[in-house]
Every structure is written in C-alpha cells, then in structure tokens.
mmCIF file of C-alpha atoms and ligand atoms in Angstrom:
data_model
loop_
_atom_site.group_PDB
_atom_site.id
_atom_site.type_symbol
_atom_site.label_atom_id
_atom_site.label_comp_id
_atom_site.label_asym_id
_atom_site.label_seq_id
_atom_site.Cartn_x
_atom_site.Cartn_y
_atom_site.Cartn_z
ATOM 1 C CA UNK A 13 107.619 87.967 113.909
ATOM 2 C CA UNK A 14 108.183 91.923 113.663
ATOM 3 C CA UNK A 15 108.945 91.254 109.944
ATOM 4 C CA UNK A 16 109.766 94.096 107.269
ATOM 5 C CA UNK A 17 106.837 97.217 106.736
ATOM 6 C CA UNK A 18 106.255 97.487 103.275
ATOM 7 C CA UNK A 19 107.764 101.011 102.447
ATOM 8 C CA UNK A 20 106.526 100.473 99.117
ATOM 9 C CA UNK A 21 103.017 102.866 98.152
ATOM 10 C CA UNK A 22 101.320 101.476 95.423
ATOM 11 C CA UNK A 23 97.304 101.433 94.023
ATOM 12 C CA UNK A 24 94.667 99.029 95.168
ATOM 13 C CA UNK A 25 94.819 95.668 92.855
ATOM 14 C CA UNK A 26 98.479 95.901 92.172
ATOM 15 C CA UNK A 27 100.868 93.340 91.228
ATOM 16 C CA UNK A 28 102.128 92.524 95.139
ATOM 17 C CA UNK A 29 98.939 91.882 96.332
ATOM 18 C CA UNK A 30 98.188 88.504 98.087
ATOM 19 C CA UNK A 31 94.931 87.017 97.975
ATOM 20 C CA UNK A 32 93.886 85.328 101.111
ATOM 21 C CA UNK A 33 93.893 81.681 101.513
ATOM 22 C CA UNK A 34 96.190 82.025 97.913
ATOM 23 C CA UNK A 35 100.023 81.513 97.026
ATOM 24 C CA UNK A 36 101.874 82.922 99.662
ATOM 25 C CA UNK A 37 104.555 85.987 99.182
ATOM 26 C CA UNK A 38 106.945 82.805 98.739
ATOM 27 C CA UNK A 39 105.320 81.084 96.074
ATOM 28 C CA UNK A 40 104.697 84.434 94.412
ATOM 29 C CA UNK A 41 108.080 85.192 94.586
ATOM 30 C CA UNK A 42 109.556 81.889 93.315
ATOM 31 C CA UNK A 43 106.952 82.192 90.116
ATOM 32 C CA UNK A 44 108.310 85.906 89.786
ATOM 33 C CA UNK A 45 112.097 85.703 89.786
ATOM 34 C CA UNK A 46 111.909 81.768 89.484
ATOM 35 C CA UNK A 47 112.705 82.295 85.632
ATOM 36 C CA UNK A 48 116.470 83.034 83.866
ATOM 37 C CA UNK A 49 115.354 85.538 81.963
ATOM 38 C CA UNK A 50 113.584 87.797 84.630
ATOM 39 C CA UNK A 51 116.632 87.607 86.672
ATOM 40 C CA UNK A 52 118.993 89.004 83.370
ATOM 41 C CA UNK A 53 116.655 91.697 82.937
ATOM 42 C CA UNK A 54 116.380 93.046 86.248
ATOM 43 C CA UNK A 55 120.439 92.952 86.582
ATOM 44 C CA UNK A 56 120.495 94.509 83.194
ATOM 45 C CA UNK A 57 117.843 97.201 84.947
ATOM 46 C CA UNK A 58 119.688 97.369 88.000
ATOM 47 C CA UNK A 59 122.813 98.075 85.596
ATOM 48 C CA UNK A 60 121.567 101.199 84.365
ATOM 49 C CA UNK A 61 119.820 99.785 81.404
ATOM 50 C CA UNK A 62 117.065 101.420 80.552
ATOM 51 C CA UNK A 63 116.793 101.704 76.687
ATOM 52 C CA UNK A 64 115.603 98.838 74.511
ATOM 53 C CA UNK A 65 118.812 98.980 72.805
ATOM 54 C CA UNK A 66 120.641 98.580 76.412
ATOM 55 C CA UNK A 67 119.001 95.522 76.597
ATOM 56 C CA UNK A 68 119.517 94.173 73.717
ATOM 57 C CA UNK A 69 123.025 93.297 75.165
ATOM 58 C CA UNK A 70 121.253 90.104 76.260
ATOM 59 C CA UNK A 71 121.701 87.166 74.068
ATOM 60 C CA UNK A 72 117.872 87.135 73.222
ATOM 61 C CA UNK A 73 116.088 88.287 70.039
ATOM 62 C CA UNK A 74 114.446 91.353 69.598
ATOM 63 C CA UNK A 75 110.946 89.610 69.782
ATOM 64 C CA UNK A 76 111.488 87.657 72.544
ATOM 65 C CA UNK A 77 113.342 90.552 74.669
ATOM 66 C CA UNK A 78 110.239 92.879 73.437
ATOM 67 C CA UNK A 79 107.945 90.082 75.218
ATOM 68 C CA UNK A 80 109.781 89.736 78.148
ATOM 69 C CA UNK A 81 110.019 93.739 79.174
ATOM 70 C CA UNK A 82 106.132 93.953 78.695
ATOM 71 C CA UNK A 83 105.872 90.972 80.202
ATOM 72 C CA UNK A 84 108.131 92.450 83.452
ATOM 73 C CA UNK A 85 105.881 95.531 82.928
ATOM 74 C CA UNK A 86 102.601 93.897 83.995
ATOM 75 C CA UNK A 87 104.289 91.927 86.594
ATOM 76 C CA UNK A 88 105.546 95.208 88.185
ATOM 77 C CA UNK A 89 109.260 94.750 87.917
ATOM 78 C CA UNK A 90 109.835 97.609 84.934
ATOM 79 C CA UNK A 91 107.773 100.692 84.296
ATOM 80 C CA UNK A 92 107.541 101.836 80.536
ATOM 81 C CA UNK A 93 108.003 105.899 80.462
ATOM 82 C CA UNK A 94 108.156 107.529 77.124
ATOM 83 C CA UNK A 95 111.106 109.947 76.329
ATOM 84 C CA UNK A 96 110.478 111.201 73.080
ATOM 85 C CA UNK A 97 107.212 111.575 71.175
ATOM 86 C CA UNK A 98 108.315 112.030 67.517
ATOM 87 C CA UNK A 99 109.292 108.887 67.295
ATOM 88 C CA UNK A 100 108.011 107.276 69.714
ATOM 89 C CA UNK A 101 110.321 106.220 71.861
ATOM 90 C CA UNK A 102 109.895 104.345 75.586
ATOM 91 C CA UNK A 103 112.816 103.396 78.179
ATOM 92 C CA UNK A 104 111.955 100.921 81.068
ATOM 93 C CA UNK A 105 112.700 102.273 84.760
ATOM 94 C CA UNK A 106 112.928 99.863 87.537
ATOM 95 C CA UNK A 107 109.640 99.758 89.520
ATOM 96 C CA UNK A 108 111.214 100.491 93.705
ATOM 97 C CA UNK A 109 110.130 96.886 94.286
ATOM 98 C CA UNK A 110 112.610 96.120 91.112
ATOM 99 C CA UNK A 111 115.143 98.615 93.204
ATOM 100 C CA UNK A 112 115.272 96.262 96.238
ATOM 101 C CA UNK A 113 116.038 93.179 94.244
ATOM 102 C CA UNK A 114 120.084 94.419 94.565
ATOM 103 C CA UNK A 115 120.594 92.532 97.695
ATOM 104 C CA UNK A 116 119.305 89.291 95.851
ATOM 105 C CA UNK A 117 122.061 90.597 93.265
ATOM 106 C CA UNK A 118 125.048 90.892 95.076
ATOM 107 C CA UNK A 119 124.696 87.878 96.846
ATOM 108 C CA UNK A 120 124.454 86.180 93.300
ATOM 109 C CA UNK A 121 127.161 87.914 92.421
ATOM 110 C CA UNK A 122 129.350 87.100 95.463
ATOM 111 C CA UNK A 123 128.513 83.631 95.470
ATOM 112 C CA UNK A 124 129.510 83.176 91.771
ATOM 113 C CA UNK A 125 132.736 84.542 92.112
ATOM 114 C CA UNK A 126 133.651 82.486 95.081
ATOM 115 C CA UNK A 127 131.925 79.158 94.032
ATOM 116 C CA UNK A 128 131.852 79.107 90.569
ATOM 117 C CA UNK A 129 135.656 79.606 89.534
ATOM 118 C CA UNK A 130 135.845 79.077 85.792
ATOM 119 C CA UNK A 131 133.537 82.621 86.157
ATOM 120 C CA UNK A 132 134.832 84.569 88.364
ATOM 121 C CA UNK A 133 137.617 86.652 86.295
ATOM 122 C CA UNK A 134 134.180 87.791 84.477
ATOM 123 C CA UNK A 135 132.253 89.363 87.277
ATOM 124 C CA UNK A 136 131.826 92.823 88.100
ATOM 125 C CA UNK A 137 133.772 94.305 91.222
ATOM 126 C CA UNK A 138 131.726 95.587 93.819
ATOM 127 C CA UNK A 139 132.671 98.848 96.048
ATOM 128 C CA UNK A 140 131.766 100.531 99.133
ATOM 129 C CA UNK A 141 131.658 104.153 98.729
ATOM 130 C CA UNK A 142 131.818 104.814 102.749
ATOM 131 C CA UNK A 143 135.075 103.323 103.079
ATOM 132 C CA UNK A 144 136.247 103.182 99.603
ATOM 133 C CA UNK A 145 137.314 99.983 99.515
ATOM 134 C CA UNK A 146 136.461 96.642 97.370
ATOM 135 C CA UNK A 147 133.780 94.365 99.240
ATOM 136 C CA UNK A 148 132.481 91.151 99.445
ATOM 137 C CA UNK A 149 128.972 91.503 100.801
ATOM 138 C CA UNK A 150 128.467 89.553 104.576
ATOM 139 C CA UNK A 151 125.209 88.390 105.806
ATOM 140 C CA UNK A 152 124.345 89.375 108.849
ATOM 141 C CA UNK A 153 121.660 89.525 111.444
ATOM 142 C CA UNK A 154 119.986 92.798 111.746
ATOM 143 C CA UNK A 155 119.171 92.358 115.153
ATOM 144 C CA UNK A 156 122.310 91.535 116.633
ATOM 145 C CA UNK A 157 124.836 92.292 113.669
ATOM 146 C CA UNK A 158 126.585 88.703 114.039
ATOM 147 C CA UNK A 159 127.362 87.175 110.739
ATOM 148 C CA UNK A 160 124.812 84.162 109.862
ATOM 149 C CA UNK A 161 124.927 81.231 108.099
ATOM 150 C CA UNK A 162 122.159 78.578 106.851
ATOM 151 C CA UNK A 163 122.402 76.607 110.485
ATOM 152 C CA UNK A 164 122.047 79.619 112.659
ATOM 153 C CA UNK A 165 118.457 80.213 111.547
ATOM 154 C CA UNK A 166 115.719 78.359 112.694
ATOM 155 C CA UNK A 167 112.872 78.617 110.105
ATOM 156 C CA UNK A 168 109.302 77.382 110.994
ATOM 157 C CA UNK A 169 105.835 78.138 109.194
ATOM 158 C CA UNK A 170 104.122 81.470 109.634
ATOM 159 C CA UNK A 171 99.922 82.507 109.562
ATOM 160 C CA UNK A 172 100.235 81.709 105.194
ATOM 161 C CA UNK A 173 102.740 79.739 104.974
ATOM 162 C CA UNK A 174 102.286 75.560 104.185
ATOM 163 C CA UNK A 175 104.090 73.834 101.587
ATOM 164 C CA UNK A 176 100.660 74.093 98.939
ATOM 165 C CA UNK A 177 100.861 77.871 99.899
ATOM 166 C CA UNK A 178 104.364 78.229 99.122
ATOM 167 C CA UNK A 179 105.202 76.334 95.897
ATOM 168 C CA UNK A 180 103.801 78.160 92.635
ATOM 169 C CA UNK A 181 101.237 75.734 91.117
ATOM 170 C CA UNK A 182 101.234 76.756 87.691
ATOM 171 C CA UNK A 183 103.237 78.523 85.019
ATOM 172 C CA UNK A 184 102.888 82.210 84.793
ATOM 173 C CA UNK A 185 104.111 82.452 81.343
ATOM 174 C CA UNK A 186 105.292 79.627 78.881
ATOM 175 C CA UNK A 187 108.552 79.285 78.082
ATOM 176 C CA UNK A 188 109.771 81.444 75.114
ATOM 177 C CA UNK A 189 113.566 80.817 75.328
ATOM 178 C CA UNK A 190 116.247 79.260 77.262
ATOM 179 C CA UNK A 191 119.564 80.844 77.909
ATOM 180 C CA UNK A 192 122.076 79.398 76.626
ATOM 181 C CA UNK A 193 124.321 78.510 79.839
ATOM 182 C CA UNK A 194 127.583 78.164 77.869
ATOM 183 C CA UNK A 195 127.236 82.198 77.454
ATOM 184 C CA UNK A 196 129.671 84.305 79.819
ATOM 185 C CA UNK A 197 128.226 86.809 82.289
ATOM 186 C CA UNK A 198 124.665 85.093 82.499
ATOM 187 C CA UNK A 199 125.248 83.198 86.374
ATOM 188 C CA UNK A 200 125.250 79.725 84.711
ATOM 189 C CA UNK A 201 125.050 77.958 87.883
ATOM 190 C CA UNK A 202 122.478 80.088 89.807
ATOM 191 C CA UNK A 203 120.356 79.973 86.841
ATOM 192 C CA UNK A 204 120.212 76.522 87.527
ATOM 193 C CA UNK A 205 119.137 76.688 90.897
ATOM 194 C CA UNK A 206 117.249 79.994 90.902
ATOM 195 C CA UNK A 207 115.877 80.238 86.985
ATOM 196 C CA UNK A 208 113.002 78.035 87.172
ATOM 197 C CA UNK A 209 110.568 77.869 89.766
ATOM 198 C CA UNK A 210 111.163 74.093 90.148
ATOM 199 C CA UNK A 211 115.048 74.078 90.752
ATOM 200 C CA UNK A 212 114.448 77.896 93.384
ATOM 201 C CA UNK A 213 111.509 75.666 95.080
ATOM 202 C CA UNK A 214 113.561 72.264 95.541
ATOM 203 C CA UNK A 215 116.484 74.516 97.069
ATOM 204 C CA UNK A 216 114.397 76.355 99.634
ATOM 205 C CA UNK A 217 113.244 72.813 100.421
ATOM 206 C CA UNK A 218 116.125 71.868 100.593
ATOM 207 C CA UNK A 219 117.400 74.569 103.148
ATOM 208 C CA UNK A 220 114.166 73.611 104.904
ATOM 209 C CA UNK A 221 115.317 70.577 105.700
ATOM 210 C CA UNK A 222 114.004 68.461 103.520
ATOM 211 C CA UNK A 223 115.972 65.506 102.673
ATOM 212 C CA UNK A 224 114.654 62.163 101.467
ATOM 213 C CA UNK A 225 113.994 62.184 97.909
ATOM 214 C CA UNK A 226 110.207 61.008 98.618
ATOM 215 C CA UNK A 227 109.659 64.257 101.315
ATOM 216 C CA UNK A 228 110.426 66.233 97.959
ATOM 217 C CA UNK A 229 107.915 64.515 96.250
ATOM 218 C CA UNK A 230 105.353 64.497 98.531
ATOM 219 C CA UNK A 231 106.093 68.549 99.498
ATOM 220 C CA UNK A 232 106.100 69.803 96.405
ATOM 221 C CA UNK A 233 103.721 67.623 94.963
ATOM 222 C CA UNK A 234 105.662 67.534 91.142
ATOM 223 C CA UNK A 235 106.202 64.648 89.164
ATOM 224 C CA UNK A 236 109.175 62.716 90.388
ATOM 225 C CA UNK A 237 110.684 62.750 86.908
ATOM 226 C CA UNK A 238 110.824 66.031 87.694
ATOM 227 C CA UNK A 239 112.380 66.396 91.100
ATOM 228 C CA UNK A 240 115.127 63.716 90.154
ATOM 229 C CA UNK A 241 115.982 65.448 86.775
ATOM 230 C CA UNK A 242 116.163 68.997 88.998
ATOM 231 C CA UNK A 243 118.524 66.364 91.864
ATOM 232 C CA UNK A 244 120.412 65.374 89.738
ATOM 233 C CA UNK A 245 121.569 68.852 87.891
ATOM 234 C CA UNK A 246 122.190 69.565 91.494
ATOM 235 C CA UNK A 247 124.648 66.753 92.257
ATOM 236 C CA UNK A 248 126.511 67.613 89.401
ATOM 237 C CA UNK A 249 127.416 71.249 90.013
ATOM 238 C CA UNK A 250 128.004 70.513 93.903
ATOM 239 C CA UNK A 251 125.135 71.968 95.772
ATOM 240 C CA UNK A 252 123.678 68.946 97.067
ATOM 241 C CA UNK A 253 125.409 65.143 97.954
ATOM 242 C CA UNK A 254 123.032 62.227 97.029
ATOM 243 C CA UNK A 255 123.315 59.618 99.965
ATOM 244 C CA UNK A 256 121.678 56.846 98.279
ATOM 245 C CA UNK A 257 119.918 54.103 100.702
ATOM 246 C CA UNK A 258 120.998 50.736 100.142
ATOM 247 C CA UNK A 259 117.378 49.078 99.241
ATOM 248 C CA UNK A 260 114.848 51.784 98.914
ATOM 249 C CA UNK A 261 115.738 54.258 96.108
ATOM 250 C CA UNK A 262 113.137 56.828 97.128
ATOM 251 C CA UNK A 263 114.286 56.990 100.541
ATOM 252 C CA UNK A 264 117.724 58.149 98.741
ATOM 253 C CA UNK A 265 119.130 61.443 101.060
ATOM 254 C CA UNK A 266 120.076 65.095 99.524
ATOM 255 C CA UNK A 267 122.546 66.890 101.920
ATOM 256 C CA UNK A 268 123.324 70.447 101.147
ATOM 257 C CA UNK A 269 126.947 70.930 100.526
ATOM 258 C CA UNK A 270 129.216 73.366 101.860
ATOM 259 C CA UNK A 271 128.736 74.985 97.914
ATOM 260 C CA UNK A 272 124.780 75.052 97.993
ATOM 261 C CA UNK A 273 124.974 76.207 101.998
ATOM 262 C CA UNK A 274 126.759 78.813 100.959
ATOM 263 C CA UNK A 275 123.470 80.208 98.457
ATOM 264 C CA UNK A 276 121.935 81.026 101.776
ATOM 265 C CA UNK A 277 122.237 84.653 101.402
ATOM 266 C CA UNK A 278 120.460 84.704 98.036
ATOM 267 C CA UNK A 279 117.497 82.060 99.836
ATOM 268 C CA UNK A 280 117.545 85.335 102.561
ATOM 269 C CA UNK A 281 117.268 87.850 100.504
ATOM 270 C CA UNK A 282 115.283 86.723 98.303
ATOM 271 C CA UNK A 283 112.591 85.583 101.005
ATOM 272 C CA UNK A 284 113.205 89.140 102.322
ATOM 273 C CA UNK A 285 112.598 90.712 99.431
ATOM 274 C CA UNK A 286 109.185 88.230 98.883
ATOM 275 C CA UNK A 287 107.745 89.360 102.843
ATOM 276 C CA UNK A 288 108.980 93.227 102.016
ATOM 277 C CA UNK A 289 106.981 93.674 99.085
ATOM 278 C CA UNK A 290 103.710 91.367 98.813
ATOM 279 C CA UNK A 291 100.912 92.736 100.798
ATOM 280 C CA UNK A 292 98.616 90.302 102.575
ATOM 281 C CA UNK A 293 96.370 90.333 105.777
ATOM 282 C CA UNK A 294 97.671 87.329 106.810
ATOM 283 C CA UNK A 295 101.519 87.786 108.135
ATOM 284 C CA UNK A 296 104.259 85.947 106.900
ATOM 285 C CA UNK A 297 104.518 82.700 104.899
ATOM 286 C CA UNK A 298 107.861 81.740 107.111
ATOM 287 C CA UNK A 299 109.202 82.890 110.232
ATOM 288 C CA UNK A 300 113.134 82.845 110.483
ATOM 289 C CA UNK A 301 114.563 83.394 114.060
ATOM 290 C CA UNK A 302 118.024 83.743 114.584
ATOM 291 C CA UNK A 303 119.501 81.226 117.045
ATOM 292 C CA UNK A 304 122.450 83.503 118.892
ATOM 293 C CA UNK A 305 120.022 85.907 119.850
ATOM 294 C CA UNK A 306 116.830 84.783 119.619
ATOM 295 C CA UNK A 307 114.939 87.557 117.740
ATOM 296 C CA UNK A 308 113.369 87.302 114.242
ATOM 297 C CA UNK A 309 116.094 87.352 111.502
ATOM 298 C CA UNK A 310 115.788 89.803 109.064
ATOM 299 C CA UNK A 311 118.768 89.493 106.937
ATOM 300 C CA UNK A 312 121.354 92.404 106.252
ATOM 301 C CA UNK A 313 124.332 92.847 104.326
ATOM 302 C CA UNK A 314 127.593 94.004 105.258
ATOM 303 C CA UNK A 315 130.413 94.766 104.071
ATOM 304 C CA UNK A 316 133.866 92.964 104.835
ATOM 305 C CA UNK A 317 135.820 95.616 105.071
ATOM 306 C CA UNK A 318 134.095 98.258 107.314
ATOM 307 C CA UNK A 319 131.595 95.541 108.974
ATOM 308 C CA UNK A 320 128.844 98.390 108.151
ATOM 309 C CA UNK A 321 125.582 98.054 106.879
ATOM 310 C CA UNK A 322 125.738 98.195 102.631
ATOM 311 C CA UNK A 323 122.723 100.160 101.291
ATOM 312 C CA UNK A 324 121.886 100.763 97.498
ATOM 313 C CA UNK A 325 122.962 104.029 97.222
ATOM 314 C CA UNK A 326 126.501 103.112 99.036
ATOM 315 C CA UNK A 327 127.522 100.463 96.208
ATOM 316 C CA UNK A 328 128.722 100.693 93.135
ATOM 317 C CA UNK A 329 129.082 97.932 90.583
ATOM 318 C CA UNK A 330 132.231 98.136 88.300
ATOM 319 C CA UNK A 331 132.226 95.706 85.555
ATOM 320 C CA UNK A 332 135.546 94.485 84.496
ATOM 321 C CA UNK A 333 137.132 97.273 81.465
ATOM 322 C CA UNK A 334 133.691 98.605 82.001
ATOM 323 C CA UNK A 335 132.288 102.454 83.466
ATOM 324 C CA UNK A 336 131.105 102.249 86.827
ATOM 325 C CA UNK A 337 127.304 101.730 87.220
ATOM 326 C CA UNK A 338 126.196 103.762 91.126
ATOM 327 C CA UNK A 339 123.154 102.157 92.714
ATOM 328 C CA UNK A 340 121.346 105.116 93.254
ATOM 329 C CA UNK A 341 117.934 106.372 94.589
ATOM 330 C CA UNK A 342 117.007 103.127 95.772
ATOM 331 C CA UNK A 343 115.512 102.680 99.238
ATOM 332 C CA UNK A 344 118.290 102.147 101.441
HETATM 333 ZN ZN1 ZN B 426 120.760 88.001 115.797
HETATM 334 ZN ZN1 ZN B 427 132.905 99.207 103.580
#
C-alpha cells in the first residue's frame, strides 16, 4: 500500500513512535483523540487559541484545563513556548502533527451540521479562499479524484494491524471530567462516537464490518456491559439499527445507518491522520483500496464548489458573529 510519508521531522523517542509487535498507529490514535476533551482542545488550538485564557472558553475549570494542556503537551499535540519572562507567561502552539488534525475537523464539522440539526445554526461556516465561495468539504479519492463513500473502500489488515493491535488496551489518563453534552458548540453527538476510545473503537468496527453483537465482543475483547451500553447510545442518536434475532440475543445485528455511514470521512481522516504521523518499521495497521480504481485510498478533501483539492492554508473557519480564524502554515 504506497501509504502517506511522514513529512513530519521529529527526535528519536518521540511521542509517534510505534513499538514493534505494540498498539498499532490505530490503537494509538483511538487512545489519543479517543477522549472529548482532547478533541475541544485541539479545535480550540486549531481556532487560533493559543493563550491559557483563550482556552478557558471551554466549559472546564482552570485545574482541570491546566491538566489537560500539559497533559496534550507530553502527548505531542501542543507545544508550551514562553512569551514573556516577567511574569512568566506560556502560550500553547499546535505541534504540525496537531496542524494536520483539520481534516479530522472539518469533516466533524460538516457532518454535524448536516446530521445533527438542532446544531447546525451554531457551527462555524467554512470557506475556500481559491474560489471564494462557502464549502462543504467532499471526500474523495486521491488517486482517481471520484467522490467516496464507506462502501467504495475495501479495507483489509496490513503488516501491524489485528484487532489486539488495533484497540487501545488501557487508559492513558483517568478521567478528570466529562463534558457536559447539553453545552452548545461542543459536537454532542460525535463526542459520543469519537470521545472515548470505546464508542471511536466500536464505530471503526463497525465500518469494518462487524455486525453481530457477539463479533464485538469477541473483537474488542471489552466487557459486554460495555459494548451494549456504547450500542445502545448508538441506536438512540441514529448511527446504527439494532436487528435483534428472534432467540439468541447475542447474535442481535448492528447495521450502520445512512447517519453513522455518513461519519466515514472523519473514520478516513482520522485513520489518515493515525498512518501519516506514527512511525513504525512495520507498514500499516489497515490497508484501504478504493474499489473504482483499484489503487490504495488515501483520502482527500474537496471542496463542493470548485471540486479542488482543500488544503489548510486555503480554508478559513468563520464562526457565526465571530472574526474569521485562517488555517495557516499548516502542511498542505
Ligand atoms: Zn480511486
Ligand atoms: Zn472551492
């Protein structure tokens, strides 16, 4: 699979490294950004925020938003740079692997304004500087430029993937707070598919083809209190169907809806993102081909209007009654 170089120069022992034999870029991934708060913070970050005090816009308390910026810190999202001595005073600047987390973004963002209507009057605008125009973001196949769905990619094990390999096993950090989903602007809904590494693991099994409650189970290998607690919050916002089997409860079906189908881009880009930026000697955890033409899929995003490629420094985020924020000086 002629997956993504890593454009990304960093020191021996860093945070993207992958052991060998270890959790996979996946798995490293989904216990990364698998957690609300991480994904706030890096919006905030990719927002321009860089001051604690821009941060603090968050509905979080100073301790815990203190915890969770050193926390992003050593994980290699943020990088603390001091700006004035006398006091001392320190900003956070997106790391560049924190930079090329905006594709994962805007396809949060798109999805949530088209899925999740009681939200979408809140959302930012996004615009294309190239043409000038307002745009929805369009995946696409990089290869071949044809717009792509969920059912146009075939996806198959690569050299590290495996289910063990992919799935984080244990917490990275306990929880210190839970957001509040009642709270406008905070992606209710993807934060409860994508803001634990549970929920983001039983979706990409999900778009794996997993179906029958008992092939979670056994994939995943987490209690099935867990994985029917996790179903269930996924019945009710519309992302899967239950298709319950008349005599065996654990053979009991979860089908994808047109709704949770439609979170493929963020599943893309996000497993982009994961292959782009973790280093390993042993190749990719999954291999995506793309069905029309047959050549690896590496995901891209257009825009609607002008069908060409978007690239950070091309967008610009407009909050509504709000200044513009430019994406700038990220890697294209
Ligand atoms: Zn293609
Ligand atoms: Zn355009």
């Amino acid at each position: 699979m002629a997956h993504r170089t890593v454009t990304v120069s960093r020191e021996p022992g860093s945070r993207f490294d992958l052991e060998a034999g270890g959790t996979n870029a996946i798995g490293r991934m989904l216990a990364l950004l698998g957690d609300e708060w991480t994904l706030l913070i890096v919006r905030e970050s990719l927002s321009g925020a860089t001051k604690f005090s821009d941060f603090s816009r968050l509905p979080i308390s100073n301790a815990v938003l203190t915890t969770r910026l050193q926390s992003l810190v050593r994980d290699g999202l943020l990088s603390r740079e001091v700006y004035q001595q006398q006091p001392l005073r320190a900003g956070y600047l997106p790391t560049a692997e924190c930079r090329q987390l905006w594709p994962v973004l805007i396809s949060i963002w798109q999805w949530e304004r088209t899925w999740v209507h009681d939200r979408s009057s809140e959302l930012p605008l996004m615009h294309h500087r190239s043409c000038g125009q307002d745009f929805a973001p369009v995946l696409t196949c990089a290869h071949c430029q044809a717009p792509s769905e969920a059912p146009d990619i075939d996806a198959r094990w690569g050299p590290s993937g495996g289910w063990s390999r992919s799935v984080p096993r244990a917490s990275t950090r306990k929880r210190l707070h839970t957001v509040d989903a009642g709270q406008p602007g905070l992606f209710p809904q993807t934060m409860a598919i994508f803001g634990n590494r549970w929920s983001a693991a039983i979706v990409g099994a999900a778009f794996l083809g997993t179906r029958r409650f008992s092939a979670f189970q056994a994939r995943l290998k987490a209690p099935a209190a867990l994985i029917a607690s996790r179903l269930k919050v996924f019945c009710d916002i519309g992302i899967l169907q239950a298709a319950a089997h008349p005599h065996r409860s654990d053979w009991s079906e979860y089908h994808l809806t047109p709704k949770g189908l439609a979170f493929f881009p963020v599943v893309a880009t996000a497993i982009d993102w994961a292959h782009a930026n973790y280093r390993g000697s042993e190749g990719p955890a999954l291999e995506l081909t793309h069905r029309r033409c047959r050549h690896a899929f590496v995901p891209q995003l257009t825009c609607d209007q002008c069908c060409r490629p978007l690239a950070a420094n091309s967008i610009e985020i407009v909050p509504r009654g709000g200044e513009v924020t430019q994406q700038s000086d990220a890697p294209g």
